[in-house]
XYZ file of C-alpha atoms in Angstrom:
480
model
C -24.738 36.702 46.289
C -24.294 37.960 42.570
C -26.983 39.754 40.839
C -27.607 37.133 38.203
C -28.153 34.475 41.420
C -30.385 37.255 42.570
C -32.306 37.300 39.364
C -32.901 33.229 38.626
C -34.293 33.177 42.121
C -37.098 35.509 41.146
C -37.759 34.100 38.088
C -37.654 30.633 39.756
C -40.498 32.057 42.445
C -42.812 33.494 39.291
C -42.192 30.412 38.104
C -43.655 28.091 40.859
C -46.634 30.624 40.803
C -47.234 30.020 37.514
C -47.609 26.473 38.523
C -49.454 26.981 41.311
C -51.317 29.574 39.533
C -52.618 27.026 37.037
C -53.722 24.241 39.806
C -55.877 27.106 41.271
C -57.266 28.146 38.362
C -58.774 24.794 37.867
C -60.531 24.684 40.556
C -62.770 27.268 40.005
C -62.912 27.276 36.259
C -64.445 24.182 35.758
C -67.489 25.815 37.472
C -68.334 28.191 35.349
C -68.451 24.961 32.717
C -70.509 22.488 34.627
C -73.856 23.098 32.736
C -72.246 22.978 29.690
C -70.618 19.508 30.466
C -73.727 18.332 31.871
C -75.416 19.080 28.809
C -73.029 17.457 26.581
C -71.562 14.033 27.996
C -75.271 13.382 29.853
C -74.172 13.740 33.414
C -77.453 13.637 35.654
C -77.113 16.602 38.878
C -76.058 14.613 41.466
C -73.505 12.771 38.627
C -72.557 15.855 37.754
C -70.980 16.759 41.250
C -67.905 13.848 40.540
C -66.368 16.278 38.069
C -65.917 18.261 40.812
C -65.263 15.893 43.479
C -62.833 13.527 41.463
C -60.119 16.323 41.294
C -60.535 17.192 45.189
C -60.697 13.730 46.340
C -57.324 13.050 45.014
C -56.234 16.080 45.197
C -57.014 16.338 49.150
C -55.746 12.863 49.353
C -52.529 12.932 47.768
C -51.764 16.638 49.175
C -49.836 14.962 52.680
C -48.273 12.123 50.869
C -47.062 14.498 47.972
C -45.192 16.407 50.539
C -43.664 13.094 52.036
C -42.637 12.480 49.064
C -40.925 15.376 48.014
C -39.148 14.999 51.208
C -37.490 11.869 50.343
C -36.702 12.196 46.863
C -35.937 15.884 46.395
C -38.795 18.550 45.889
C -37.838 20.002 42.180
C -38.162 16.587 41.257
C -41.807 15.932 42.531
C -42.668 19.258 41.390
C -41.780 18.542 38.263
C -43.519 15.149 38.052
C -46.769 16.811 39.642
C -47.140 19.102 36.879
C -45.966 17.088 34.235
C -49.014 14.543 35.642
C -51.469 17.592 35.719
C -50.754 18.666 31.864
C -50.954 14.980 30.947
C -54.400 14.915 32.389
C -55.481 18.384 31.387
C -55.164 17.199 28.013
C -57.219 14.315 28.568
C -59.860 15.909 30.084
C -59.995 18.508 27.494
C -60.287 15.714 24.825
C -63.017 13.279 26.577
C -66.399 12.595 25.172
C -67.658 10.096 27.578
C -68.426 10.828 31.570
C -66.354 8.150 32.727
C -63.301 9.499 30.976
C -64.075 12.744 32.104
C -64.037 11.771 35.886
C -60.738 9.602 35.400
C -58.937 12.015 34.176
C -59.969 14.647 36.647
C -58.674 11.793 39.382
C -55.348 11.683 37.547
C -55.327 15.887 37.642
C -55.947 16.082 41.044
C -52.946 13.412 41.899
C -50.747 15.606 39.687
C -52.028 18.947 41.547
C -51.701 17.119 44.855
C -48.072 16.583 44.310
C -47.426 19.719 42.422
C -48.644 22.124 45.582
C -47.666 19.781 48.502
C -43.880 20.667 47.283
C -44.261 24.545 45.681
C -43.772 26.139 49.473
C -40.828 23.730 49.910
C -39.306 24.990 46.956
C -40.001 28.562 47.499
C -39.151 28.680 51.100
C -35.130 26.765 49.760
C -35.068 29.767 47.659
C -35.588 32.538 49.821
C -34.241 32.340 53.585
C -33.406 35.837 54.276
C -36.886 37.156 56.027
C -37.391 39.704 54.284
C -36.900 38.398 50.582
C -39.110 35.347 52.122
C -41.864 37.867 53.665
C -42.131 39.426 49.793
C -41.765 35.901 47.763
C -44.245 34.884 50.721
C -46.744 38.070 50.146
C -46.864 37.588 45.561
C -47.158 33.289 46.371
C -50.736 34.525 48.546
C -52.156 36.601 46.272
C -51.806 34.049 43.428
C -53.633 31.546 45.913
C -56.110 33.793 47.016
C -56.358 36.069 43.579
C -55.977 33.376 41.269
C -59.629 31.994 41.741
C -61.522 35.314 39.993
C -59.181 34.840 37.118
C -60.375 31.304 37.177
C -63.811 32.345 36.911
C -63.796 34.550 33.727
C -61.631 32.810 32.162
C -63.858 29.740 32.075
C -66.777 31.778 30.728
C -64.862 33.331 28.149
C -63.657 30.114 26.829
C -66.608 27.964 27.203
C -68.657 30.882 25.354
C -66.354 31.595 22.883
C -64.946 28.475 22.384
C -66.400 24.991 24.513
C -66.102 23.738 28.177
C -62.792 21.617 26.238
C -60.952 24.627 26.379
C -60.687 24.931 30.048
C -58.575 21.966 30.307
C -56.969 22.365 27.336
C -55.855 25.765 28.276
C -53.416 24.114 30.752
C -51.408 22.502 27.784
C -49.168 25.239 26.488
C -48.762 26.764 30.282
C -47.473 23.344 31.524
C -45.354 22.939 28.882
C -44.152 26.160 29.888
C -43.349 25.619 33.326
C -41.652 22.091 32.928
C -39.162 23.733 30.298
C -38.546 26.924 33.221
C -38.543 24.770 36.321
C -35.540 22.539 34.907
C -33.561 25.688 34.066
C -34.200 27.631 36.753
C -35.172 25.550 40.162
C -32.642 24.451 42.522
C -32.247 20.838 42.254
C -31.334 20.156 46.359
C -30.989 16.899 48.121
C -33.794 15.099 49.121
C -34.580 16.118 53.312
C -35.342 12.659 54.685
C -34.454 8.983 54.158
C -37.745 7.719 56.039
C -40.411 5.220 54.915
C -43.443 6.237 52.905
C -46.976 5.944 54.791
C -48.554 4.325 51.586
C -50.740 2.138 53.508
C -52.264 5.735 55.396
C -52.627 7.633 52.057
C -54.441 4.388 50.522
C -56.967 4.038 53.071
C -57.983 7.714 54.085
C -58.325 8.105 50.119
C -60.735 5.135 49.368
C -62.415 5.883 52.875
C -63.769 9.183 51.630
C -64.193 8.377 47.988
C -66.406 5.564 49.232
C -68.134 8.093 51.441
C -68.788 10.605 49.110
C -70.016 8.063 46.104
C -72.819 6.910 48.953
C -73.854 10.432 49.048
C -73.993 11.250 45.804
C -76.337 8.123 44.835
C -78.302 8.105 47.995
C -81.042 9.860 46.539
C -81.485 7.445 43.548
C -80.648 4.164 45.656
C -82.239 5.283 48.564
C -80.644 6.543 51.917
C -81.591 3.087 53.657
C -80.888 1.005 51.136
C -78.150 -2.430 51.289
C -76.169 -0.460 48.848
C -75.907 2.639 50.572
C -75.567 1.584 54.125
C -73.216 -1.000 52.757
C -70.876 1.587 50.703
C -71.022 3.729 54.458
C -69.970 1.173 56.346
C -67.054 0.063 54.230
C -66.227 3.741 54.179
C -66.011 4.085 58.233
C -63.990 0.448 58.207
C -61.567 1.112 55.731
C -61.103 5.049 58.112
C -60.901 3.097 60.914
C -58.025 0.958 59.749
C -56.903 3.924 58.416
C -56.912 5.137 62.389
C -54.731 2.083 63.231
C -52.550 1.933 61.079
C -51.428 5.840 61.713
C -51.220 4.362 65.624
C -48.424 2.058 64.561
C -46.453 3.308 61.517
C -43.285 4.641 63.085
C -43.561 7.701 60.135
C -47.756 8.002 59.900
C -49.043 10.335 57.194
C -50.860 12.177 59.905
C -49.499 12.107 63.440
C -52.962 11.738 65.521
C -51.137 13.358 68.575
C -51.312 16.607 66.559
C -55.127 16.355 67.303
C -54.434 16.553 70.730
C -54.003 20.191 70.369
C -57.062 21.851 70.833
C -56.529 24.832 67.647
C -55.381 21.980 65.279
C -58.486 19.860 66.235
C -60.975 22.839 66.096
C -59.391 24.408 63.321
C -59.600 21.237 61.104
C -63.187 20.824 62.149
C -64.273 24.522 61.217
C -62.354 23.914 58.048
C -64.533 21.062 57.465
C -67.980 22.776 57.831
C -66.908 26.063 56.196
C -65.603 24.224 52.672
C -68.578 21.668 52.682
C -70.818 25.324 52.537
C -68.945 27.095 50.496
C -67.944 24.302 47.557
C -71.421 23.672 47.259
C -72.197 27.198 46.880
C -70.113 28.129 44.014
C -71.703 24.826 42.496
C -75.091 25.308 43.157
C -75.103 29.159 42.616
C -73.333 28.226 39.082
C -76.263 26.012 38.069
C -79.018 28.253 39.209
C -77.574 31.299 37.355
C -77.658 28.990 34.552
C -80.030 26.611 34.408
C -82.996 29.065 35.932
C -81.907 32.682 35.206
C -80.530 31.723 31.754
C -77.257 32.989 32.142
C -74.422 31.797 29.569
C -71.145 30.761 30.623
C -69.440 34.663 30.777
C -72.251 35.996 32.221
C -71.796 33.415 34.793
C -68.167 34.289 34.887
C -68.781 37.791 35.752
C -71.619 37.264 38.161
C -68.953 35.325 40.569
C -66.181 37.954 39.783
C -67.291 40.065 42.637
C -66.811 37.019 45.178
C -63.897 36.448 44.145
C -62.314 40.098 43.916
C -63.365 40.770 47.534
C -62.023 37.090 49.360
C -58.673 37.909 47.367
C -58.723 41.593 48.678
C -59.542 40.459 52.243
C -56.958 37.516 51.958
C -54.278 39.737 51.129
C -53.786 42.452 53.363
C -57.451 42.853 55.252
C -57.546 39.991 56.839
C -54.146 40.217 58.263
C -54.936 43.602 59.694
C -57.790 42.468 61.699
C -56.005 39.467 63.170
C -53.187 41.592 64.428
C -55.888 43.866 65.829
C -58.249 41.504 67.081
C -56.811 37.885 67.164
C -58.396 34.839 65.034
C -61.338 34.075 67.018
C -63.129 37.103 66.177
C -62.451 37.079 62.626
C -63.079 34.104 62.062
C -66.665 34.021 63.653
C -67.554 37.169 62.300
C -66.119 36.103 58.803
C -68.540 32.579 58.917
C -71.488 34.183 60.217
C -71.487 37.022 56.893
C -70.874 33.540 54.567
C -74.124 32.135 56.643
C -75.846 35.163 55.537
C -74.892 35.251 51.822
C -75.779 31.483 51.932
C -79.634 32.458 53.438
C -79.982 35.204 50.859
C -79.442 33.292 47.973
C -82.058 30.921 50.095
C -84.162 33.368 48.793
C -83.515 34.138 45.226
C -86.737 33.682 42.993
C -86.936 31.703 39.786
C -87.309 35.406 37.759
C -84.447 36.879 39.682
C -82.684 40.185 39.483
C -78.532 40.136 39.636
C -78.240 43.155 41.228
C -81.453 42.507 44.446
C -81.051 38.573 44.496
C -77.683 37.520 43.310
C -75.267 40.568 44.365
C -75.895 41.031 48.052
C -75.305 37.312 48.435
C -71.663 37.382 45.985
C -70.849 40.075 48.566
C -71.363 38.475 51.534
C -69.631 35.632 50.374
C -66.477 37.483 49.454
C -66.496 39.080 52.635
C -66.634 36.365 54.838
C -64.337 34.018 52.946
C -61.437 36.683 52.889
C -62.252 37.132 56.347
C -62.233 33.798 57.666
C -59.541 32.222 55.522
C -55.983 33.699 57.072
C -57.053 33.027 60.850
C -58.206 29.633 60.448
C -54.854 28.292 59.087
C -53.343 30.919 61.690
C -55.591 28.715 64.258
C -54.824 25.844 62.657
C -50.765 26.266 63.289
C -50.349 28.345 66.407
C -50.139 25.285 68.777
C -47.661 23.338 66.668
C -44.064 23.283 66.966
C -41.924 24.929 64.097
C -40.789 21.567 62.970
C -44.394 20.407 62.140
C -45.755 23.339 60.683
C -45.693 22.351 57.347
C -47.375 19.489 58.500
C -50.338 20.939 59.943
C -50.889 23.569 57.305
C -50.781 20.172 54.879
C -53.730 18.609 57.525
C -55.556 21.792 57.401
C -55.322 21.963 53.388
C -56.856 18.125 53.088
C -59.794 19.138 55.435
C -60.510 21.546 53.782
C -60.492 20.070 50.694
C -62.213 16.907 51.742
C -64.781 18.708 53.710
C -65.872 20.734 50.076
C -65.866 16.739 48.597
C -68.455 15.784 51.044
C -70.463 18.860 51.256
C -70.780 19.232 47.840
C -71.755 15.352 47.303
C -74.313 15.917 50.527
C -75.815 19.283 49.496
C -75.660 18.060 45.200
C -78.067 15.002 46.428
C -80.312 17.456 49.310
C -81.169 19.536 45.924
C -81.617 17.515 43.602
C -84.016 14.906 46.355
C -86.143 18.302 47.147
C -86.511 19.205 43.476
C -87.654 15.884 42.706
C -90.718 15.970 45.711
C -91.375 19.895 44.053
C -91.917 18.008 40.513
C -94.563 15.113 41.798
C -96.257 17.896 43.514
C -96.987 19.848 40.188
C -94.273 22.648 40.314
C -93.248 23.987 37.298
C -89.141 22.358 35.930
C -87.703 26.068 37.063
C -89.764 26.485 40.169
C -88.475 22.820 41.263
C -85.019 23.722 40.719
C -85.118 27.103 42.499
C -86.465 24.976 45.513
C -83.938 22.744 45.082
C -81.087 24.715 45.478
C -83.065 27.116 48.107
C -83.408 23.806 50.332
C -79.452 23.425 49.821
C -78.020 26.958 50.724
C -80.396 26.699 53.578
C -78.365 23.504 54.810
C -74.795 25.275 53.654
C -75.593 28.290 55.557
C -76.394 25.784 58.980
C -72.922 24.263 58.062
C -71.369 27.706 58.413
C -73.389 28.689 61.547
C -72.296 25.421 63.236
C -68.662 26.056 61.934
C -68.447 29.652 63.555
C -70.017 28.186 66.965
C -67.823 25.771 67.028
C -64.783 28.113 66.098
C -66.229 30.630 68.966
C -66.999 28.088 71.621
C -63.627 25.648 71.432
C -60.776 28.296 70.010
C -58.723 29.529 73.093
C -58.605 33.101 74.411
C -56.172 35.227 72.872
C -52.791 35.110 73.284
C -49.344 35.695 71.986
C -47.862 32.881 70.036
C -44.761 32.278 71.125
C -43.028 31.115 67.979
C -43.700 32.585 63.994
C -41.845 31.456 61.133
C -39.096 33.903 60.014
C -40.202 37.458 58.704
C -43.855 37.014 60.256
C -44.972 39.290 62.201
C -46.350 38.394 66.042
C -50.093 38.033 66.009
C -52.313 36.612 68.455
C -54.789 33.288 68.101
């Protein structure tokens, strides 16, 4: 292989993390913007949540059928088409002034993300199959996942302070541009891998299953939880998911193989993921709105505050983490990694409405960071160390949508538990800052039960250790 071939494979691989780089930054910069969007299109709190949730619905959604399709019409292709979507959106986003525009166009990102990501590895992993070149290309990809978040978070207080919350989507303009001109001169363009059907049908219903779900959460408090509507919005939800069910049964190419539930790590492993994103989505959101709406913070400041999080989970992800699995195995990790979340979830239970950053915001950021870049490398290690090499990109893409859908829901459900005790502290004759305070207390309180119950549940059902038999080329042997 000539230098120069050398070369354009590198640049194709900072490339595809420039990308991927840009879908993660969204994620968490919008966060830092949420008052400020609040404030200016009239979103109500428990509204507020679907600028959140309207990305990672579709993005969650789309992530499995994104990767189907890449399959069967050639991955440069859908990664090009996935960002291409994702800048069209950004733009829109960045230009609405109404809060139905707003959420549309996040739906629209999230597709465009969904496809962008499902096909990234694909591409990188065509581009690099000697193990070691794949173990480095492997190692930078990470830490743009797991660093990429932090940068996220300044970033969208420097613009929304210096500028307005329109900049954080607009931002993506000029860097998508960017990567659509690089990724058609420098990524392979390949054959497509597989001349199989499409599970439309599967992608459809899970989709509208949860989006119904999560819309009956987020109005429950205003409609009432017993109400026709709600109940009747539930119940279409668990229909629709259990033709969703049947339908994966019969397909002879399902979106989601249920026998892969079979195995006891994949099942667990999805259900921790569950529990552990519903706690910590709603954390970053809620912690967000009570630096901001009750400690007066503006946007950097609120950028900065979550820095520390964020530096520590992308320290931990990166080499820490790894470490203590090879030492210990996932289960411990894992566990121990949850519980320290549960704890930075109780202490900002506790936070007061005149609070100090450094004794009632900073212990809790640490925590946080802590746990997550604990817990985040064995759980997908969990996740995959049952499945057969041929299906691991499959699992990790099942372990990716419960996660994300799991951070839908338990955002929606934590969004509506604040906002419902915040409202009963306001009739009683609490002050508007001692309400919200109470508000979000009563919500970390239920995050950090969602993290407990995840770590018991990754304690009690992950197996002993043990060697795993198979790893992907240039991993190293660890134990689950």
């Amino acid at each position: 292989m000539t230098i120069a071939d050398t070369r354009t494979r590198w640049l194709a691989l900072y490339v595809l993390c420039l990308g991927s780089l840009m879908i993660v930054l969204d994620v968490t910069i919008v966060n830092v913007a949420l008052p400020s969007i609040r404030e200016d299109l009239g979103f109500t709190e428990t509204s507020l949540a679907w600028v959140v949730n309207a990305y990672m619905l579709t993005y969650g959604g789309f992530l499995l059928l994104g990767g189907r399709l890449g399959d069967l019409f050639g991955h440069r292709r859908l990664f090009l088409a996935g960002i291409s979507l994702f800048t069209v959106a950004s733009l829109a986003c960045g230009l609405a002034t109404t809060q139905w525009f707003l959420v549309a166009a996040r739906c629209i990102q999230g597709v465009g993300g969904a496809v962008a990501s499902a096909v990234a590895l694909s591409l990188m992993m065509t581009l690099f199959t000697e193990p070691g070149e794949r173990a480095k290309a492997m190692g930078i990809f990470g830490f743009v996942a797991s660093g990429g978040g932090s940068i996220g978070v300044l970033l969208g207080g420097v613009l929304t302070d210096a500028l307005s919350w329109h900049w954080i989507f607009l931002v993506n303009v000029p860097i998508g541009v960017l990567v659509i001109f690089l990724s058609l001169r420098l990524l392979p363009a390949g054959a497509p891998a597989s001349r199989g059907r499409l599970d439309v049908a599967g992608a459809v219903t899970i989709t509208a299953a949860l989006m119904l779900a999560v819309y009956a959460i987020v109005n429950g408090n205003e409609n009432g939880w017993t109400s026709a509507e709600t109940l009747g919005l539930l119940g279409a939800a668990a229909v629709i998911f259990a033709t969703f069910l049947v339908l994966e049964t019969r397909v002879a190419e399902p979106l989601v193989p249920l026998r892969l539930f079979r195995l006891r790590s994949v099942a667990s492993a999805n259900v921790v993921g569950v529990l552990w994103s519903a706690a910590m989505f709603a954390a970053f959101f809620l912690s967000a709105l009570y630096l901001q709406l009750v400690l007066g913070y503006r946007p950097l400041q609120v950028g900065l505050a979550f820095l520390p999080t964020n530096v520590i989970m992308g320290a931990f992800s990166i080499g820490l983490s790894a470490k203590l699995v090879m030492r210990f195995g996932n289960r411990l990790p894992l566990t121990t990694g949850l519980l320290l979340a549960a704890g930075g979830l109780a202490l900002f239970a506790r936070a007061p409405v005149g609070g100090d950053y450094a004794v009632d915001v900073l212990p809790g950021m640490i925590l946080l960071g802590i746990g997550a870049g604990m817990a985040f490398n064995p759980l997908l290690l969990a996740a995959m160390s049952e499945v057969e090499p041929a299906e691991s990109g499959l699992a990790s893409g099942v372990a990716n949508t419960s996660f994300m859908m799991g951070g839908a829901l338990g955002l929606a459900g934590l969004a509506s538990v604040a906002a419902s005790h915040t409202d009963n502290l306001r009739a009683s004759g609490e002050s508007a800052a001692a309400a919200l305070t109470g508000g979000y207390h009563a919500a970390f309180l239920v995050g950090a039960g969602f993290a407990v119950v995840a770590a018991g549940v990754a304690g009690a059902l992950l197996g002993a250790r043990r060697h795993i038999a198979q790893e992907p080329a240039g991993a190293p042997a660890l134990e689950s």
